[in-house]
């Protein structure tokens, strides 16, 4: 039996000759997936710190696993994440070009809302679910969101960062 390479960024089993995860595109190295996943999270955090000064209040930065540049998104009240469709409301954050359809992102997958306490994430009855730090969210039940949290929409993994607007 051939040993598969487990991606610890998304827990997908990959073929032994894979160099990147077939699901989330995170880099893989046989026998070192745990270190690679930790390095990926640390690399994304370093990129966030490098760009933190440019991230203004009311904006969030979404870092997709395997992608270099963050998506900077203004959130006045709420922002929908999903993929474009032919009818109905279109998402403000369109994940179509990031393999959203292939990775199971619904057209209206989840919403990030800004409130008095910071931000929250709500699954919008998506087909393939939303996870916050690998804890599956119940549909239509907002959960607090912290800077640095990992979100999984279907099988698409992203990390969310935002300035701490509530610190003294």
C-alpha positions as a Markdown table, in Angstrom:
| # | Residue | x | y | z |
|---|---|---|---|---|
| 1 | Unk | 0.0 | 0.0 | 0.0 |
| 2 | Unk | 1.4 | 3.4 | -1.0 |
| 3 | Unk | 1.5 | 6.0 | 1.8 |
| 4 | Unk | -0.5 | 9.1 | 0.9 |
| 5 | Unk | 0.7 | 12.6 | 1.9 |
| 6 | Unk | -1.8 | 14.2 | 4.3 |
| 7 | Unk | -2.2 | 18.0 | 3.9 |
| 8 | Unk | -2.5 | 19.4 | 7.4 |
| 9 | Unk | -3.8 | 22.7 | 6.0 |
| 10 | Unk | -7.0 | 20.9 | 4.9 |
| 11 | Unk | -6.6 | 17.2 | 5.9 |
| 12 | Unk | -6.8 | 16.0 | 2.3 |
| 13 | Unk | -5.0 | 12.8 | 1.3 |
| 14 | Unk | -2.7 | 13.4 | -1.7 |
| 15 | Unk | -0.9 | 11.1 | -4.0 |
| 16 | Unk | 2.7 | 10.3 | -2.8 |
| 17 | Unk | 4.3 | 12.2 | -5.7 |
| 18 | Unk | 2.2 | 15.4 | -5.1 |
| 19 | Unk | 4.1 | 18.6 | -4.4 |
| 20 | Unk | 1.0 | 20.7 | -3.7 |
| 21 | Unk | -2.4 | 19.7 | -2.2 |
| 22 | Unk | -5.0 | 18.8 | -4.8 |
| 23 | Unk | -7.7 | 20.4 | -2.6 |
| 24 | Unk | -6.2 | 23.7 | -1.2 |
| 25 | Unk | -3.0 | 24.0 | -3.2 |
| 26 | Unk | -0.8 | 24.3 | -0.1 |
| 27 | Unk | 2.7 | 23.0 | -0.7 |
| 28 | Unk | 3.5 | 19.4 | 0.4 |
| 29 | Unk | 6.6 | 17.5 | 1.2 |
| 30 | Unk | 6.5 | 13.8 | 2.0 |
| 31 | Unk | 6.9 | 13.2 | 5.7 |
| 32 | Unk | 6.7 | 16.9 | 6.5 |
| 33 | Unk | 3.1 | 17.9 | 6.1 |
| 34 | Unk | 2.7 | 19.0 | 9.7 |
| 35 | Unk | 5.7 | 21.3 | 9.4 |
| 36 | Unk | 4.5 | 22.6 | 6.0 |
| 37 | Unk | 1.1 | 23.4 | 7.4 |
| 38 | Unk | 2.6 | 25.2 | 10.3 |
| 39 | Unk | 5.0 | 27.1 | 8.0 |
| 40 | Unk | 2.1 | 28.0 | 5.7 |
| 41 | Unk | 0.1 | 29.5 | 8.6 |
| 42 | Unk | 3.2 | 31.3 | 9.8 |
| 43 | Unk | 4.0 | 32.6 | 6.3 |
| 44 | Unk | 0.5 | 33.9 | 5.9 |
| 45 | Unk | 0.7 | 35.6 | 9.4 |
| 46 | Unk | 4.1 | 37.2 | 8.4 |
| 47 | Unk | 2.5 | 38.5 | 5.1 |
| 48 | Unk | -0.3 | 39.9 | 7.2 |
| 49 | Unk | 2.1 | 41.6 | 9.5 |
| 50 | Unk | 4.0 | 43.1 | 6.6 |
| 51 | Unk | 0.7 | 44.5 | 5.1 |
| 52 | Unk | -0.9 | 45.3 | 8.5 |
| 53 | Unk | -0.2 | 49.0 | 8.4 |
| 54 | Unk | -2.0 | 49.3 | 5.0 |
| 55 | Unk | -5.0 | 47.4 | 6.3 |
| 56 | Unk | -7.4 | 50.2 | 7.4 |
| 57 | Unk | -10.1 | 50.0 | 10.0 |
| 58 | Unk | -13.2 | 48.3 | 8.5 |
| 59 | Unk | -11.2 | 46.2 | 6.1 |
| 60 | Unk | -10.4 | 42.5 | 6.4 |
| 61 | Unk | -7.6 | 40.6 | 4.6 |
| 62 | Unk | -8.4 | 37.1 | 3.3 |
| 63 | Unk | -5.4 | 34.9 | 2.5 |
| 64 | Unk | -6.1 | 31.8 | 0.5 |
| 65 | Unk | -4.0 | 28.8 | 1.0 |
| 66 | Unk | -1.5 | 28.6 | -1.8 |
| 67 | Unk | -2.0 | 32.2 | -3.0 |
| 68 | Unk | 0.5 | 35.0 | -2.4 |
| 69 | Unk | -1.6 | 38.1 | -2.3 |
| 70 | Unk | -4.4 | 38.8 | 0.1 |
| 71 | Unk | -7.9 | 39.9 | -0.9 |
| 72 | Unk | -8.6 | 43.1 | 0.9 |
| 73 | Unk | -12.3 | 43.5 | 1.5 |
| 74 | Unk | -14.1 | 46.5 | 3.0 |
| 75 | Unk | -16.8 | 45.5 | 5.5 |
| 76 | Unk | -19.3 | 48.3 | 6.3 |
| 77 | Unk | -22.0 | 46.0 | 7.7 |
| 78 | Unk | -21.7 | 42.6 | 6.0 |
| 79 | Unk | -19.9 | 41.0 | 3.1 |
| 80 | Unk | -21.0 | 37.8 | 1.4 |
| 81 | Unk | -18.5 | 35.1 | 0.3 |
| 82 | Unk | -19.4 | 32.7 | -2.5 |
| 83 | Unk | -19.0 | 32.3 | -6.2 |
| 84 | Unk | -20.8 | 34.1 | -9.0 |
| 85 | Unk | -24.0 | 32.7 | -10.4 |
| 86 | Unk | -26.5 | 33.6 | -13.1 |
| 87 | Unk | -29.3 | 34.7 | -10.8 |
| 88 | Unk | -29.8 | 36.0 | -7.2 |
| 89 | Unk | -27.5 | 38.2 | -5.2 |
| 90 | Unk | -23.9 | 38.0 | -6.2 |
| 91 | Unk | -21.2 | 37.6 | -3.5 |
| 92 | Unk | -19.0 | 40.6 | -2.7 |
| 93 | Unk | -16.1 | 38.2 | -2.4 |
| 94 | Unk | -16.2 | 36.0 | -5.5 |
| 95 | Unk | -14.2 | 32.8 | -5.1 |
| 96 | Unk | -14.9 | 31.4 | -8.5 |
| 97 | Unk | -11.4 | 32.2 | -9.8 |
| 98 | Unk | -9.9 | 30.4 | -6.8 |
| 99 | Unk | -11.4 | 27.1 | -7.8 |
| 100 | Unk | -14.5 | 27.8 | -5.7 |
| 101 | Unk | -16.8 | 25.6 | -7.8 |
| 102 | Unk | -14.4 | 22.7 | -7.7 |
| 103 | Unk | -13.8 | 23.1 | -4.0 |
| 104 | Unk | -17.5 | 23.2 | -3.1 |
| 105 | Unk | -18.1 | 26.8 | -2.4 |
| 106 | Unk | -21.8 | 27.7 | -2.7 |
| 107 | Unk | -23.0 | 30.7 | -4.7 |
| 108 | Unk | -24.1 | 32.3 | -1.4 |
| 109 | Unk | -21.9 | 30.4 | 1.0 |
| 110 | Unk | -21.2 | 32.6 | 4.1 |
| 111 | Unk | -21.4 | 36.1 | 5.4 |
| 112 | Unk | -18.9 | 38.1 | 7.5 |
| 113 | Unk | -20.7 | 40.8 | 9.5 |
| 114 | Unk | -19.2 | 43.8 | 11.4 |
| 115 | Unk | -20.8 | 44.5 | 14.7 |
| 116 | Unk | -20.1 | 46.3 | 18.0 |
| 117 | Unk | -17.9 | 43.5 | 19.2 |
| 118 | Unk | -15.9 | 43.0 | 16.0 |
| 119 | Unk | -16.8 | 40.5 | 13.3 |
| 120 | Unk | -18.8 | 37.3 | 13.0 |
| 121 | Unk | -19.2 | 34.6 | 10.4 |
| 122 | Unk | -22.4 | 32.9 | 9.5 |
| 123 | Unk | -23.0 | 29.9 | 7.2 |
| 124 | Unk | -25.8 | 30.7 | 4.7 |
| 125 | Unk | -27.2 | 27.1 | 4.5 |
| 126 | Unk | -24.3 | 26.2 | 2.1 |
| 127 | Unk | -24.3 | 22.8 | 0.5 |
| 128 | Unk | -20.8 | 21.8 | 1.7 |
| 129 | Unk | -20.6 | 23.6 | 5.0 |
| 130 | Unk | -18.5 | 26.3 | 6.6 |
| 131 | Unk | -15.8 | 25.6 | 9.3 |
| 132 | Unk | -14.2 | 28.0 | 11.7 |
| 133 | Unk | -10.9 | 26.7 | 12.9 |
| 134 | Unk | -12.1 | 23.2 | 11.8 |
| 135 | Unk | -15.3 | 23.4 | 13.8 |
| 136 | Unk | -18.3 | 23.1 | 11.6 |
| 137 | Unk | -20.8 | 26.0 | 11.9 |
| 138 | Unk | -24.5 | 25.4 | 12.2 |
| 139 | Unk | -26.3 | 27.2 | 9.4 |
| 140 | Unk | -27.7 | 30.7 | 10.2 |
| 141 | Unk | -25.9 | 30.8 | 13.6 |
| 142 | Unk | -23.3 | 33.6 | 13.7 |
| 143 | Unk | -20.0 | 32.8 | 15.4 |
| 144 | Unk | -17.4 | 35.4 | 16.6 |
| 145 | Unk | -14.5 | 35.8 | 14.2 |
| 146 | Unk | -11.0 | 36.6 | 15.5 |
| 147 | Unk | -8.1 | 37.9 | 13.4 |
| 148 | Unk | -6.0 | 34.9 | 12.3 |
| 149 | Unk | -8.9 | 32.5 | 12.2 |
| 150 | Unk | -8.9 | 29.8 | 9.6 |
| 151 | Unk | -12.1 | 29.5 | 7.5 |
| 152 | Unk | -13.0 | 26.6 | 5.3 |
| 153 | Unk | -15.8 | 27.1 | 2.8 |
| 154 | Unk | -16.5 | 23.6 | 1.5 |
| 155 | Unk | -12.8 | 22.6 | 0.8 |
| 156 | Unk | -11.4 | 26.1 | 0.1 |
| 157 | Unk | -9.3 | 27.3 | 3.0 |
| 158 | Unk | -8.6 | 30.9 | 3.8 |
| 159 | Unk | -7.3 | 32.8 | 6.8 |
| 160 | Unk | -8.9 | 36.1 | 7.8 |
| 161 | Unk | -7.1 | 39.0 | 9.4 |
| 162 | Unk | -8.2 | 42.5 | 10.5 |
| 163 | Unk | -7.0 | 45.3 | 12.6 |
| 164 | Unk | -7.9 | 45.1 | 16.3 |
| 165 | Unk | -10.4 | 48.0 | 16.4 |
| 166 | Unk | -11.3 | 47.4 | 20.0 |
| 167 | Unk | -7.9 | 47.7 | 21.7 |
| 168 | Unk | -7.2 | 50.8 | 23.8 |
